[in-house]
CSV table of C-alpha atoms (C1' of nucleotides) in Angstrom, one decimal:
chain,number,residue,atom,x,y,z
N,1079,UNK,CA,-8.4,15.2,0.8
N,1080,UNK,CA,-4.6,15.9,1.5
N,1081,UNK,CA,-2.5,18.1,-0.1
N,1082,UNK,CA,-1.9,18.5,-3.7
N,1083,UNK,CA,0.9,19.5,-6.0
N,1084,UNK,CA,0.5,23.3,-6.5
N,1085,UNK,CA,1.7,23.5,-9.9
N,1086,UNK,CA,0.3,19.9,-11.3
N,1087,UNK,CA,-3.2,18.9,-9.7
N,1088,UNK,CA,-5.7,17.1,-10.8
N,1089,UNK,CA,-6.8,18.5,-13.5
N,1090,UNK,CA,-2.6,18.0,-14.9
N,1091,UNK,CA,-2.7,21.1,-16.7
N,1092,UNK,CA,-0.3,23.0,-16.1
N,1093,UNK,CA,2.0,20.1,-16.4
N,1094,UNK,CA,3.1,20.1,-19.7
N,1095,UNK,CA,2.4,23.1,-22.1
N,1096,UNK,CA,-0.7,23.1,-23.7
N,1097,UNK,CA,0.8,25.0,-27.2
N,1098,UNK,CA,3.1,21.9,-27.8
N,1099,UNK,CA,0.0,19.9,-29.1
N,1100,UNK,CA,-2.7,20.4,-30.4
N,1101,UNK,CA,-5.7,21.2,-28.1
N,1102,UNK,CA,-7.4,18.0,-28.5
N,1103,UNK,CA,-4.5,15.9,-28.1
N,1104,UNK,CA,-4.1,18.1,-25.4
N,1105,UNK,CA,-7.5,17.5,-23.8
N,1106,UNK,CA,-6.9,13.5,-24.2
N,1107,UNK,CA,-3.8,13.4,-22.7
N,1108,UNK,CA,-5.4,15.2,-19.6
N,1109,UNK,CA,-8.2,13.0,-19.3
N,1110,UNK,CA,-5.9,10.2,-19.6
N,1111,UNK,CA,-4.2,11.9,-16.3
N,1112,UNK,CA,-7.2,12.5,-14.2
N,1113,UNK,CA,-8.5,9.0,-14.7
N,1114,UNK,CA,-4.8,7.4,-13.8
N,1115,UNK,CA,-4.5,9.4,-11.0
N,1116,UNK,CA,-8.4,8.6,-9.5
N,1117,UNK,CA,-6.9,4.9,-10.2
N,1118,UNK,CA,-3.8,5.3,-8.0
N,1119,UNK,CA,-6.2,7.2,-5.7
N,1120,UNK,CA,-8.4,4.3,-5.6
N,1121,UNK,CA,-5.4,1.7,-5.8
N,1122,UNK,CA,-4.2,3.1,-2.3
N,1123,UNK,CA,-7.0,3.1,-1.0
N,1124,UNK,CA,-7.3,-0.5,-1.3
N,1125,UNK,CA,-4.0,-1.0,0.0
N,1126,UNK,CA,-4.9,1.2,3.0
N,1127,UNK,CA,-7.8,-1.1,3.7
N,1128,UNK,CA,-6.3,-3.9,3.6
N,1129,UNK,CA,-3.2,-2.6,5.9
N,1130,UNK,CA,-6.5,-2.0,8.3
N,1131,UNK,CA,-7.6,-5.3,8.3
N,1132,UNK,CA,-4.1,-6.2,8.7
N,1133,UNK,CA,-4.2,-3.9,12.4
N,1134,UNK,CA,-7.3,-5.4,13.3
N,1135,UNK,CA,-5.5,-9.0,13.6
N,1136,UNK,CA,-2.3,-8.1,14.7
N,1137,UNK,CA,-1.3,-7.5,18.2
N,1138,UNK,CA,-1.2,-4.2,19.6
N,1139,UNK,CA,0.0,-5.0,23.2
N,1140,UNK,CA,-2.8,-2.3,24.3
N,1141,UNK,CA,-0.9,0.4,22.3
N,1142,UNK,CA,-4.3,3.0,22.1
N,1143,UNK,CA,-1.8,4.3,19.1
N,1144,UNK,CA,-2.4,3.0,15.4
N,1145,UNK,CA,0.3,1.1,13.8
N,1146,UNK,CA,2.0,2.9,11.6
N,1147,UNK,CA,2.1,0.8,8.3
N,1148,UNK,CA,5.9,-0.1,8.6
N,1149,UNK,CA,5.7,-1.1,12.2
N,1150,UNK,CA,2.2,-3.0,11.0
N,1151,UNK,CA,4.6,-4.8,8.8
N,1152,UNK,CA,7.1,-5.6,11.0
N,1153,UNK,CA,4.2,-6.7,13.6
N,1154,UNK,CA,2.4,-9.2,10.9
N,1155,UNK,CA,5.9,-10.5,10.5
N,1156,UNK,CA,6.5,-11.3,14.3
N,1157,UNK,CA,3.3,-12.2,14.4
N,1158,UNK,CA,3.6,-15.1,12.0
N,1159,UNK,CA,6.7,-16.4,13.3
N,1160,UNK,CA,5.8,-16.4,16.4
N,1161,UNK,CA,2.5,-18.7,15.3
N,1162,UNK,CA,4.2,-20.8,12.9
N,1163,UNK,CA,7.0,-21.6,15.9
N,1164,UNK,CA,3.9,-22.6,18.6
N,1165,UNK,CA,2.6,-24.8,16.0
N,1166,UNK,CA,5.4,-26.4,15.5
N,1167,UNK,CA,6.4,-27.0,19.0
N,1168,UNK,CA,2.8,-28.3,19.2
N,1169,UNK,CA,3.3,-30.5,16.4
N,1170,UNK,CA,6.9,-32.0,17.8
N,1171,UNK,CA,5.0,-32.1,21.1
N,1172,UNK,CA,2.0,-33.5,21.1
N,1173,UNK,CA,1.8,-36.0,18.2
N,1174,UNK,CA,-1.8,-37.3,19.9
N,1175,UNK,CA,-3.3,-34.6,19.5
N,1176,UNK,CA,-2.4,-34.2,15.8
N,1177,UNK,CA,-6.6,-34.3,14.9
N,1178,UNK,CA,-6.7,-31.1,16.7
N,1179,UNK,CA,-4.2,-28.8,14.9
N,1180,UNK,CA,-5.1,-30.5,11.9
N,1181,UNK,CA,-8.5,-29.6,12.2
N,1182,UNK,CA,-7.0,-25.3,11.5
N,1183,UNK,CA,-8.1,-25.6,8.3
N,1184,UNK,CA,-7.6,-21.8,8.9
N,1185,UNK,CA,-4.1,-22.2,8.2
N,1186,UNK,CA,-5.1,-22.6,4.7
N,1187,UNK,CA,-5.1,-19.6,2.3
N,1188,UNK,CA,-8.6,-20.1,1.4
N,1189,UNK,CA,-10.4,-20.2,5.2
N,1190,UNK,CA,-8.4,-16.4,6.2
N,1191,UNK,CA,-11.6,-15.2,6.6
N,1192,UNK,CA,-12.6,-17.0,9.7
N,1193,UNK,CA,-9.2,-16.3,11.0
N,1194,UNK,CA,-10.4,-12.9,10.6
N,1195,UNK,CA,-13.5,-13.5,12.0
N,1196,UNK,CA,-15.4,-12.1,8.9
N,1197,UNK,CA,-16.6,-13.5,5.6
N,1198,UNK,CA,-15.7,-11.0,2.8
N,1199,UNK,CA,-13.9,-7.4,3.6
N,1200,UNK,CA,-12.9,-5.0,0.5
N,1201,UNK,CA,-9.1,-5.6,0.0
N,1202,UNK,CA,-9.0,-9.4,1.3
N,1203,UNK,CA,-7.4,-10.5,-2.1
N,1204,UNK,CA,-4.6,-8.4,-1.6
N,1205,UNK,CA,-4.8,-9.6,2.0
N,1206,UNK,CA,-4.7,-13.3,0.2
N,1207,UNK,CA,-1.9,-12.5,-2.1
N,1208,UNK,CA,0.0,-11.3,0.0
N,1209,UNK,CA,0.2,-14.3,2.2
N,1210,UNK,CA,0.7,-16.5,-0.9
N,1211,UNK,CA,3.6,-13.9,-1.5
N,1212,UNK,CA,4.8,-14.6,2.3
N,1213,UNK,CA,4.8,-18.4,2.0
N,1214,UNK,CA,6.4,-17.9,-1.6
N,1215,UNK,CA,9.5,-16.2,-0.3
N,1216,UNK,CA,9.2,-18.7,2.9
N,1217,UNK,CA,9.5,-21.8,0.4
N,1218,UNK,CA,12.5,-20.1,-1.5
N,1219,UNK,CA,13.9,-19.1,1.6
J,585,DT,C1',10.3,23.7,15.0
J,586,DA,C1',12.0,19.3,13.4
J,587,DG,C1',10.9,14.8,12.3
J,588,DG,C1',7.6,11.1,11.3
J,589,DC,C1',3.8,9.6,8.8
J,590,DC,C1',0.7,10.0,5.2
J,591,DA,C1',-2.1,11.3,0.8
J,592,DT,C1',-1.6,12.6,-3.6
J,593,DC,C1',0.4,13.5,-8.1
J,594,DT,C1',3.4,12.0,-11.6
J,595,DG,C1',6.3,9.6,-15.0
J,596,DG,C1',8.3,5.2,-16.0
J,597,DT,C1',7.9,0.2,-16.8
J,598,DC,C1',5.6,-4.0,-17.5
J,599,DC,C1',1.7,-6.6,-18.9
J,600,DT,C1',-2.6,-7.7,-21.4
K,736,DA,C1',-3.6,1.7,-26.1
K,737,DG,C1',-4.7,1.4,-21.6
K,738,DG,C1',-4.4,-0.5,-16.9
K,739,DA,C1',-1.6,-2.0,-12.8
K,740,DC,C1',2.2,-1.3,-10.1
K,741,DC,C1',6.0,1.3,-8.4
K,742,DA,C1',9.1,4.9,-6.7
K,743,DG,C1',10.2,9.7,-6.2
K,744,DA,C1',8.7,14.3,-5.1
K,745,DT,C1',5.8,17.4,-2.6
K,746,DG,C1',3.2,19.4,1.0
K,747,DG,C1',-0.1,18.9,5.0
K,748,DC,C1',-0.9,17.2,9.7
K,749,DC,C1',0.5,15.8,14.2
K,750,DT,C1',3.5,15.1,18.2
K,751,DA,C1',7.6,15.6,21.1
DNA sequence: TAGGCCATCTGGTCCT
DNA sequence: AGGACCAGATGGCCTA
């Protein structure tokens, strides 16, 4: 665990003042707290996982040092360009072989996982939604 | 020691 | 009402 608020921690009592309502409102409104905050806990978490698998298939260029998650960003971004250009120089290029790249069915949404070289990780939907998001903003772009 | 990065808490907003 | 998501605040850890 990392640091916590002095004053407001977990428990979020000494947040708000406990003579303004009365105790058991008081002791829901707390409860209501704690559980939030193990959900934000557990919502980053997720996030953090998936920024993981993000790492794991983006380049690194042999840097032993992790990606922060900005530069992981940034990288994914690159990344992605740079594919989506080589495909489409392939594509302009080399209309015989048109089977071949159309047999990357791992360009669709639904076959990440082999991209990834694993069936099912913890955070892949957020993985998947964010592409959809990517291709979104691509299509509106 | 300053600056970067991160985890956590918190209150607000939106959605179901 | 309660959950999901978000952004701001805060403080700890690490590195140059």
């Amino acid at each position: 665990m990392k640091s916590r608020r002095s004053s407001c921690s977990d428990s979020g009592s000494e947040c708000s003042e406990p003579d303004s309502k009365s105790p058991q409102k008081f002791e829901t409104s707390t409860r209501r707290r704690m559980a939030a905050n193990a959900r934000e806990r557990k919502r980053m978490q997720g996030l953090n996982t998936a920024f993981d698998c993000l790492r794991k298939v983006v380049p690194q260029w042999g840097q032993d040092k992790k990606l922060s998650k900005y530069e992981t960003l940034q990288m994914a971004l690159s990344y992605i360009m740079a594919l989506n250009r080589i495909l489409t120089e392939a594509q302009r290029h080399s209309a015989p072989h048109r089977q071949w790249i159309d047999s990357f069915d791992c360009a669709q949404p639904d076959a990440y996982s082999c991209l990834m070289g694993y069936d099912s990780v913890p955070g892949q939907e957020y993985i998947h939604s964010s592409f959809y998001h990517l291709e979104e903003h691509q299509l509106h772009a």
